[in-house]
Amino acid sequence: MSEPIAFLGNLDPDEEAEFLAALAAALPEETFRPFRTLTPDERAAVRIAVVANPDPAEVAQLPNLAWIHSLWAGVERLVRDLGTGSAPIVRLIDPELARTMAEAVLAWTYYLQRDMPAYRRQQEAETWRQLPYRPPGEVGVGLLGFGALGSAAAERLVEAGFRVAAWSRAPKAVPTGVTAFSGPDGLTGLLAASDIVVCLLPLTEETRGLLDAGRLAAMKPGAGLINFGRGAIVETEALIAALDAGRVSHAVLDVFPVEPLPPDSALWRHPGVTVLPHISGPTTPGSAAAVVAGNVRAYRATGRIPAAVDVARGY
Ligand code: NAP
């Protein structure tokens, strides 16, 4: 019998129980134990921790930790809290999450392509007016971030007939139907070519505030924005100014610098904004547990730690 796997996080009790049950079902040969139930000897023996927003002071009480498995795909908070001295952090790369996110990208891209915000406003004003139809082949969708989620989204968008472009840090091979951009110059090119910009970037030192007044002004006049990455990538004041000036026609925001979105935020009431409560790509316990199971089993069999986050790079 191996040492227990520690479970650390700030989930509510029902959520924690659901994740623990899913992990136990996916890995019946292992024992998952909430950190608070571990004795000092057990804490000293722990090699693997599965975490969801853990308290860094608790992580520090696991002196022989070999690696940490995050239950979230985004790890900027973990990287910030645990710092460069942390045990390797393995983030969640879950095909089911990628599928859910790609579905959300397609759904909200259609929302903008089919002018639903404008028809909502027309209904409120009891206006009967048919706006010109733009077929997907005439609509450029630019993805900021072409990783696990961006590439899954690109596949759905290409299938649906949109003109797809994708931006990454390093140049990448891309599938047929996707135009690749990379680096700072590539960003200007992608923004100028996109009718809808979809952010699926991680939050890092380089991406914080990336979509500022200058970059929003570099978007096509009247383009739409979807932010499913992290809130702090878009500068809120600059976005509101761009919406007020009509430079950006509508923003679908699922992520915010502070969550839940504070009641006094102007975004709640702005007619050019759709607010979603961080729901575009939820972690589902069953599929996340299957991913954790695959990684833990590979580690037990080979002793090799799964591919980890580059803490210096931030993702
Ligand atoms: P990933 O596989 O690590 O991909 C990240 C992509 O961003 C890569 O293509 C990377 O470029 C690119 N990138 C990073 N920094 C860049 C920079 N400075 N300039 C240009 N491109 C840059 O991550 P993922 O799994 O797709 O997830 C992306 C993010 O989505 C997560 O970090 C998380 O914040 C967010 N997320 C949100 C939800 C939600 O419900 N709203 C759910 C899950 C995840 P390279 O390819 O060159 O490395």
CSV table of C-alpha atoms and ligand atoms in Angstrom, one decimal, residues 72-76 91-94 97-98 101 104 143-152 166-172 181-184 187 199-208 210 227-231 233 253-255 259 277-283 309 313-315, ligand 1:
chain,number,residue,atom,x,y,z
A,72,TRP,CA,-7.9,23.5,-12.2
A,73,ALA,CA,-6.5,24.1,-15.8
A,74,GLY,CA,-5.5,27.7,-14.8
A,75,VAL,CA,-2.7,27.7,-12.2
A,76,GLU,CA,-1.7,31.4,-11.9
A,91,ARG,CA,-2.1,21.2,-14.1
A,92,LEU,CA,-5.4,19.7,-15.3
A,93,ILE,CA,-5.4,18.9,-19.0
A,94,ASP,CA,-8.8,17.4,-19.4
A,97,LEU,CA,-12.9,20.5,-20.1
A,98,ALA,CA,-11.5,21.3,-23.6
A,101,MET,CA,-14.8,25.2,-23.4
A,104,ALA,CA,-18.8,27.7,-25.1
A,143,LEU,CA,-8.1,33.1,-30.7
A,144,LEU,CA,-5.6,34.6,-28.2
A,145,GLY,CA,-3.9,31.4,-26.9
A,146,PHE,CA,-3.5,28.2,-28.9
A,147,GLY,CA,-2.9,25.6,-26.1
A,148,ALA,CA,-5.2,22.8,-24.9
A,149,LEU,CA,-8.3,25.0,-24.9
A,150,GLY,CA,-7.5,27.3,-27.9
A,151,SER,CA,-6.8,24.4,-30.2
A,152,ALA,CA,-10.0,22.6,-29.2
A,166,ALA,CA,-4.7,31.8,-33.5
A,167,TRP,CA,-2.0,33.6,-31.5
A,168,SER,CA,0.6,31.9,-29.4
A,169,ARG,CA,3.9,32.8,-27.7
A,170,ALA,CA,6.1,30.6,-29.9
A,171,PRO,CA,5.4,29.9,-33.6
A,172,LYS,CA,3.4,26.7,-34.0
A,181,PHE,CA,0.3,34.4,-35.5
A,182,SER,CA,2.9,34.6,-32.7
A,183,GLY,CA,4.8,37.1,-30.7
A,184,PRO,CA,4.0,40.8,-30.2
A,187,LEU,CA,-0.8,40.1,-32.0
A,199,CYS,CA,-9.1,35.2,-25.2
A,200,LEU,CA,-8.0,31.8,-23.9
A,201,LEU,CA,-4.7,32.9,-22.5
A,202,PRO,CA,-3.3,32.1,-19.0
A,203,LEU,CA,-2.6,35.0,-16.7
A,204,THR,CA,1.1,35.6,-16.5
A,205,GLU,CA,3.4,38.6,-16.1
A,206,GLU,CA,3.3,39.0,-19.9
A,207,THR,CA,-0.4,38.7,-20.3
A,208,ARG,CA,-1.6,40.8,-17.4
A,210,LEU,CA,-2.5,42.7,-22.4
A,227,ASN,CA,-12.8,36.7,-22.5
A,228,PHE,CA,-12.8,33.1,-21.2
A,229,GLY,CA,-9.1,33.2,-20.1
A,230,ARG,CA,-8.6,35.4,-17.0
A,231,GLY,CA,-10.1,38.8,-16.0
A,233,ILE,CA,-5.8,40.1,-19.1
A,253,LEU,CA,-16.9,38.2,-20.1
A,254,ASP,CA,-16.7,35.0,-18.0
A,255,VAL,CA,-13.7,36.0,-15.9
A,259,GLU,CA,-14.6,37.1,-8.6
A,277,PRO,CA,-20.2,33.6,-13.6
A,278,HIS,CA,-16.9,31.8,-14.6
A,279,ILE,CA,-18.8,28.9,-16.2
A,280,SER,CA,-17.4,28.6,-19.7
A,281,GLY,CA,-15.1,25.6,-18.9
A,282,PRO,CA,-16.0,24.1,-15.5
A,283,THR,CA,-13.9,21.2,-14.0
A,309,VAL,CA,4.0,23.9,-15.3
A,313,ARG,CA,7.0,31.4,-17.5
A,314,GLY,CA,3.8,31.3,-15.4
A,315,TYR,CA,1.9,28.5,-17.3
B,1,NAP,P1,-2.2,26.1,-22.3
B,1,NAP,O1,-2.4,24.8,-22.9
B,1,NAP,O2,-1.1,26.3,-21.4
B,1,NAP,O3,-2.2,27.2,-23.5
B,1,NAP,C1,-1.9,28.5,-23.2
B,1,NAP,C2,-1.7,29.2,-24.6
B,1,NAP,O4,-1.5,30.6,-24.4
B,1,NAP,C3,-0.5,28.7,-25.4
B,1,NAP,O5,-0.8,28.7,-26.8
B,1,NAP,C4,0.6,29.8,-25.2
B,1,NAP,O6,1.5,29.9,-26.2
B,1,NAP,C5,-0.3,31.0,-25.1
B,1,NAP,N1,0.4,32.1,-24.4
B,1,NAP,C6,0.8,32.1,-23.1
B,1,NAP,N2,1.5,33.3,-22.9
B,1,NAP,C7,1.5,34.0,-24.0
B,1,NAP,C8,2.0,35.2,-24.5
B,1,NAP,N3,2.7,36.0,-23.6
B,1,NAP,N4,1.9,35.6,-25.7
B,1,NAP,C9,1.2,34.8,-26.6
B,1,NAP,N5,0.7,33.6,-26.3
B,1,NAP,C10,0.8,33.2,-25.0
B,1,NAP,O7,-3.5,26.5,-21.4
B,1,NAP,P2,-5.0,26.1,-21.6
B,1,NAP,O8,-5.3,24.8,-21.0
B,1,NAP,O9,-5.4,26.2,-23.1
B,1,NAP,O10,-5.8,27.1,-20.7
B,1,NAP,C11,-5.7,28.5,-21.0
B,1,NAP,C12,-6.3,29.3,-19.9
B,1,NAP,O11,-7.7,29.2,-19.9
B,1,NAP,C13,-5.9,28.8,-18.5
B,1,NAP,O12,-4.7,29.3,-18.1
B,1,NAP,C14,-7.0,29.5,-17.6
B,1,NAP,O13,-6.6,30.7,-17.2
B,1,NAP,C15,-8.2,29.6,-18.6
B,1,NAP,N6,-9.3,28.8,-18.2
B,1,NAP,C16,-10.5,29.3,-18.0
B,1,NAP,C17,-11.6,28.6,-17.7
B,1,NAP,C18,-13.0,29.2,-17.5
B,1,NAP,O14,-13.9,28.5,-17.1
B,1,NAP,N7,-13.2,30.4,-17.8
B,1,NAP,C19,-11.5,27.2,-17.6
B,1,NAP,C20,-10.3,26.6,-17.8
B,1,NAP,C21,-9.2,27.4,-18.1
B,1,NAP,P3,2.5,28.7,-26.6
B,1,NAP,O15,1.7,27.7,-27.3
B,1,NAP,O16,3.5,29.3,-27.5
B,1,NAP,O17,3.1,28.2,-25.3
